[in-house]
Amino acid sequence: MKNFLSAHDVKNIDSLVQTALSYKADPLKDKKLGTDKRIGMLFLNPSMRTRLSTQIAAQNLGAEAIVFNVDKEGWALEFEEEAIMSGNKVEHVKDAAPIMGNYFDILCIRTFPGLKNKEEDYSELYINQFVKYSGIPVVSLESSTLHPLQSLTDLITINETLGFPRVAIRRPKIVLTWAPHVKALPQAVANSFSQWVNAWGQADFVITHPEDYELDEQFTKGATITHDQDEALKDADFIYVKNWSTFSDYGKIYCNDPEWMLTQEKLRQTNNAKVMHCLPVRRNVELSDEILDSPSSIVTQEASNRVWAAQAVLAELLKK
Ligand code: CP
């Protein structure tokens, strides 16, 4: 693994899941791996789980994680090549990234999309410029279009719940369902979850959303897609709940039908499904209290597993 930006950077997902679960069983087993190594964590956008879990993961490996909230504490960065920097951008990534490459052994970056220009967001300019100019391995802490540490965590949690290694009786049914929200949110978590479940290839994968909320086919290809949420939920083993804004007519909220919020009534048609969400969640908008506070919800287990996903990825990069 050179960088960790998407499922395509991972040769064997099962093996990475297994490594993560081995860290969960024995968090300090590679305590010396990161001795004298520094991990830079750049945040261009807010975070709670990703920031804390990655810092804990680095600490478990004996590495030092240094957090830099670029959005609040740093110079405004320019990312465009050949930009005439006469506006409010103070420093070019071409100058900043190589310095970070000298300060750190691994660079982790969170950068959200603007949701104004699809081509710009889907070009992943920000994170790709750090890859191009830092000269060290780059880990996505969520980019414009993908959230790979979250998706690895999600597969760890699904495998852990199913029992790993697993003697498969049947393929689990995993459903990604759109949920209402008050804001236009990125497609990153939904794209990424789709990409990873498809790459893992060991589930029947169904995506359900209202009309006009189609995701980019490059991530969803292989999944069954339906606008009928009830049909999708039938016999589901796992339900992944997430809002996203429109992809085609980019970054909009069309329908915000509260009927799309998952309820206990809807859960009855599932195979006693476990409910997942990446968090933060808008209670009683995206997901009801009755589900979040019930044994069906595994969101806390899922968020806790963020540490082991980050530790498995950092360890693989440190070993290189
Ligand atoms: N799920 C997730 O990425 O949470 P944070 O935004 O708090 O890091």
XYZ file of C-alpha atoms and ligand atoms in Angstrom:
328
model
C 0.000 0.000 0.000
C 1.511 3.343 -1.095
C -1.335 5.609 -0.002
C -4.733 4.937 1.563
C -7.261 6.875 -0.492
C -9.803 4.243 -1.568
C -10.579 0.496 -1.684
C -8.314 0.295 -4.757
C -5.263 0.833 -2.520
C -5.950 -2.403 -0.631
C -4.820 -5.730 -2.079
C -6.769 -7.947 0.312
C -9.667 -6.468 2.301
C -10.179 -9.626 4.409
C -6.557 -9.560 5.465
C -6.780 -5.870 6.489
C -9.992 -6.612 8.442
C -8.204 -9.485 10.166
C -5.262 -7.228 11.074
C -7.670 -4.637 12.492
C -9.449 -7.253 14.608
C -6.089 -8.546 15.855
C -5.330 -4.992 17.074
C -8.714 -4.901 18.779
C -7.743 -8.101 20.625
C -4.254 -6.803 21.500
C -3.969 -3.007 20.913
C -0.305 -2.669 21.975
C 1.149 -5.708 20.193
C 3.064 -3.480 17.729
C 3.914 -0.766 20.249
C 7.424 -0.317 18.838
C 6.473 -0.136 15.150
C 6.083 3.646 15.181
C 9.040 4.546 17.389
C 10.560 7.851 16.193
C 7.849 8.197 13.504
C 5.627 11.262 13.145
C 2.179 11.302 11.636
C 0.821 14.644 10.426
C -2.957 15.032 10.595
C -4.290 17.975 8.587
C -7.899 19.035 8.997
C -9.460 21.363 6.470
C -12.874 20.447 7.946
C -14.248 19.415 11.367
C -14.030 15.914 12.870
C -14.486 14.080 16.146
C -14.246 10.302 15.548
C -11.673 10.354 12.748
C -9.348 12.695 14.583
C -9.468 10.937 17.960
C -9.419 7.360 16.657
C -6.443 8.030 14.368
C -4.529 9.722 17.183
C -5.211 6.743 19.478
C -4.191 4.335 16.707
C -0.891 6.189 16.226
C -0.266 6.158 19.969
C -0.949 2.385 20.130
C 1.781 1.937 17.508
C 4.201 4.140 19.434
C 4.094 6.934 16.821
C 3.506 10.620 17.485
C 0.464 12.183 15.812
C 0.538 15.946 15.324
C -2.791 17.593 14.522
C -2.942 20.783 12.460
C -6.378 22.385 11.969
C -5.515 24.047 8.678
C -9.000 25.572 8.379
C -8.635 27.473 11.676
C -4.910 27.801 12.361
C -3.116 27.609 9.026
C -2.528 29.839 6.038
C -5.270 29.636 3.397
C -3.949 27.158 0.807
C -4.100 27.457 -2.986
C -4.416 24.140 -4.832
C -4.764 25.140 -8.502
C -1.675 24.771 -10.700
C -0.326 28.033 -12.164
C -2.682 30.102 -10.001
C -2.042 33.843 -9.865
C -2.264 34.218 -6.121
C -3.643 37.752 -5.946
C -6.722 36.731 -3.895
C -6.997 35.584 -0.285
C -4.999 32.335 -0.663
C -1.655 32.826 1.086
C 0.383 29.690 0.359
C 0.458 27.170 -2.498
C 0.197 23.463 -1.692
C 3.265 23.063 -3.927
C 5.276 24.918 -1.264
C 3.504 23.625 1.854
C 3.252 19.894 1.048
C 7.002 19.164 0.573
C 7.687 20.797 3.944
C 5.137 18.500 5.552
C 6.804 15.639 3.694
C 10.018 16.544 5.525
C 8.365 16.968 8.923
C 6.329 13.749 8.840
C 6.543 10.057 7.856
C 2.833 9.779 6.969
C 0.393 12.575 6.110
C -3.323 12.211 6.894
C -5.804 14.706 5.435
C -9.485 15.553 5.807
C -10.975 17.700 3.092
C -14.694 17.996 2.252
C -16.203 18.890 -1.153
C -17.562 22.361 -1.901
C -20.715 20.733 -3.411
C -20.832 23.546 -5.981
C -18.800 22.069 -8.846
C -19.040 18.311 -9.463
C -16.018 18.074 -11.779
C -13.825 19.940 -9.303
C -14.952 17.851 -6.300
C -14.723 14.541 -8.178
C -11.211 15.382 -9.436
C -10.090 15.158 -5.773
C -7.695 18.024 -6.451
C -6.927 18.785 -2.792
C -5.868 15.326 -1.647
C -4.200 14.528 -4.978
C -2.056 17.647 -4.709
C -0.807 16.467 -1.312
C -0.027 13.055 -2.835
C 1.824 14.765 -5.699
C 3.884 17.211 -3.656
C 4.405 15.715 -0.155
C 6.524 12.737 -1.258
C 5.271 10.602 1.650
C 2.317 8.194 2.050
C -1.035 10.009 2.284
C -4.041 8.690 4.216
C -7.524 10.034 3.513
C -9.393 11.039 6.643
C -12.344 11.676 4.257
C -11.974 13.414 0.947
C -14.440 15.100 -1.419
C -15.828 11.800 -2.697
C -14.678 8.974 -0.385
C -14.221 8.063 3.298
C -12.091 4.891 3.213
C -11.249 4.640 6.937
C -14.983 4.767 7.680
C -15.736 2.083 5.100
C -12.953 -0.195 6.332
C -14.408 0.252 9.826
C -17.846 -0.644 8.496
C -16.574 -3.906 7.004
C -14.684 -4.674 10.231
C -17.936 -4.171 12.157
C -19.963 -6.302 9.741
C -17.360 -9.110 9.854
C -17.114 -8.887 13.630
C -20.902 -9.142 13.929
C -21.041 -12.095 11.533
C -18.081 -13.783 13.256
C -14.634 -13.785 11.692
C -13.285 -16.002 10.196
C -16.727 -16.960 8.984
C -18.147 -20.268 7.909
C -20.613 -18.829 5.398
C -24.086 -20.349 5.540
C -25.429 -17.677 3.210
C -24.297 -14.300 1.944
C -25.434 -11.492 4.250
C -27.811 -8.932 2.772
C -26.492 -5.394 3.243
C -28.735 -2.429 2.486
C -27.574 1.155 2.096
C -30.584 3.410 2.578
C -30.835 7.141 1.989
C -32.211 9.114 4.952
C -33.614 12.640 5.225
C -31.439 15.528 6.449
C -31.733 19.284 6.862
C -28.511 20.091 4.950
C -27.008 19.105 1.603
C -24.335 16.553 2.569
C -21.467 15.051 0.515
C -21.875 11.669 -1.218
C -18.512 10.537 0.210
C -19.693 8.058 2.862
C -22.293 6.466 0.568
C -19.858 6.317 -2.380
C -17.177 4.810 -0.214
C -19.434 2.260 1.502
C -20.649 1.153 -1.936
C -17.115 0.907 -3.297
C -15.884 -1.176 -0.337
C -18.883 -3.535 -0.139
C -18.591 -4.147 -3.892
C -14.819 -4.683 -3.653
C -15.285 -7.064 -0.687
C -17.791 -8.979 -2.821
C -19.177 -11.258 -0.121
C -22.683 -9.821 0.345
C -25.912 -9.243 -1.510
C -25.788 -5.475 -1.694
C -28.863 -3.294 -2.213
C -28.982 0.507 -2.375
C -32.290 2.306 -1.886
C -32.993 6.018 -2.275
C -35.667 8.376 -3.611
C -35.647 9.213 -7.311
C -32.966 11.749 -8.299
C -30.529 10.578 -5.593
C -28.573 8.189 -7.846
C -24.912 7.948 -6.831
C -21.973 7.837 -9.233
C -22.084 4.473 -11.022
C -18.320 4.013 -10.698
C -18.962 3.236 -6.993
C -22.366 1.515 -7.083
C -21.899 -0.813 -10.082
C -22.654 -4.346 -8.903
C -25.306 -3.339 -6.365
C -29.067 -3.701 -6.837
C -30.628 -0.243 -6.823
C -34.295 0.402 -5.980
C -36.494 3.367 -5.068
C -38.708 1.066 -2.974
C -37.281 1.137 0.553
C -39.633 -1.582 1.866
C -38.596 -3.964 -0.906
C -34.933 -3.237 -0.157
C -35.262 -3.811 3.593
C -36.901 -7.229 3.239
C -34.686 -9.881 4.927
C -31.795 -7.429 5.373
C -29.037 -8.400 7.824
C -27.391 -4.950 7.953
C -28.886 -1.552 7.196
C -26.503 1.330 6.615
C -28.326 4.624 7.015
C -26.943 7.786 5.411
C -28.073 10.990 3.806
C -26.445 12.355 0.686
C -27.209 15.233 -1.657
C -27.966 14.777 -5.366
C -25.117 13.687 -7.633
C -26.576 14.286 -11.075
C -27.878 17.847 -10.549
C -25.014 18.260 -8.149
C -25.183 19.036 -4.422
C -28.927 19.678 -4.040
C -31.719 18.522 -1.745
C -34.758 17.554 -3.853
C -36.974 15.372 -1.718
C -36.634 15.377 2.056
C -39.505 13.006 2.709
C -39.565 12.074 6.441
C -41.090 8.741 5.402
C -37.553 7.663 4.459
C -36.478 7.736 8.131
C -35.978 4.194 9.441
C -38.412 3.108 12.200
C -38.961 -0.023 14.306
C -42.014 -0.743 12.148
C -39.810 -0.861 9.037
C -37.217 -3.020 10.825
C -39.815 -5.770 11.303
C -39.495 -6.823 7.660
C -35.731 -7.387 8.036
C -33.807 -10.421 9.272
C -33.410 -8.810 12.711
C -31.066 -6.359 10.969
C -28.309 -4.450 12.690
C -28.416 -0.719 11.986
C -25.283 1.234 11.141
C -24.478 4.933 10.670
C -21.102 6.648 10.419
C -22.134 9.445 12.868
C -22.698 12.266 13.599
C -26.427 11.571 13.226
C -29.386 13.968 13.374
C -31.696 12.140 15.789
C -35.321 11.881 14.701
C -34.445 13.328 11.292
C -32.055 10.711 9.852
C -32.658 7.973 12.425
C -35.257 7.660 15.178
C -34.447 7.537 18.890
C -36.326 4.238 19.074
C -33.762 2.622 16.767
C -30.622 4.419 17.940
C -31.397 3.514 21.564
C -32.353 -0.099 20.789
C -30.227 -3.282 20.598
C -30.595 -3.143 16.794
C -28.190 -0.207 16.649
C -24.471 -0.995 16.433
C -23.376 2.615 15.839
C -21.276 2.852 19.018
C -19.470 -0.441 18.269
C -18.949 0.850 14.726
C -17.478 4.195 15.847
C -15.262 2.435 18.415
C -13.876 0.235 15.634
C -12.513 3.353 13.921
C -9.370 2.929 16.071
C -8.619 -0.556 14.711
C -9.169 0.456 11.101
C -6.775 3.386 11.483
C -4.255 1.214 13.340
C -4.284 -1.475 10.632
C -3.722 1.124 7.892
C -1.014 3.087 9.727
C 0.771 -0.160 10.635
C 0.816 -1.309 7.022
C 2.277 2.034 5.891
C 4.820 2.103 8.738
C 5.968 -1.432 7.889
C 6.731 -0.249 4.359
N -17.726 9.345 10.923
C -16.836 10.351 10.970
O -15.998 10.504 10.089
O -16.945 11.131 12.094
P -16.174 12.502 12.289
O -16.659 13.453 11.215
O -16.554 12.970 13.677
O -14.699 12.270 12.153
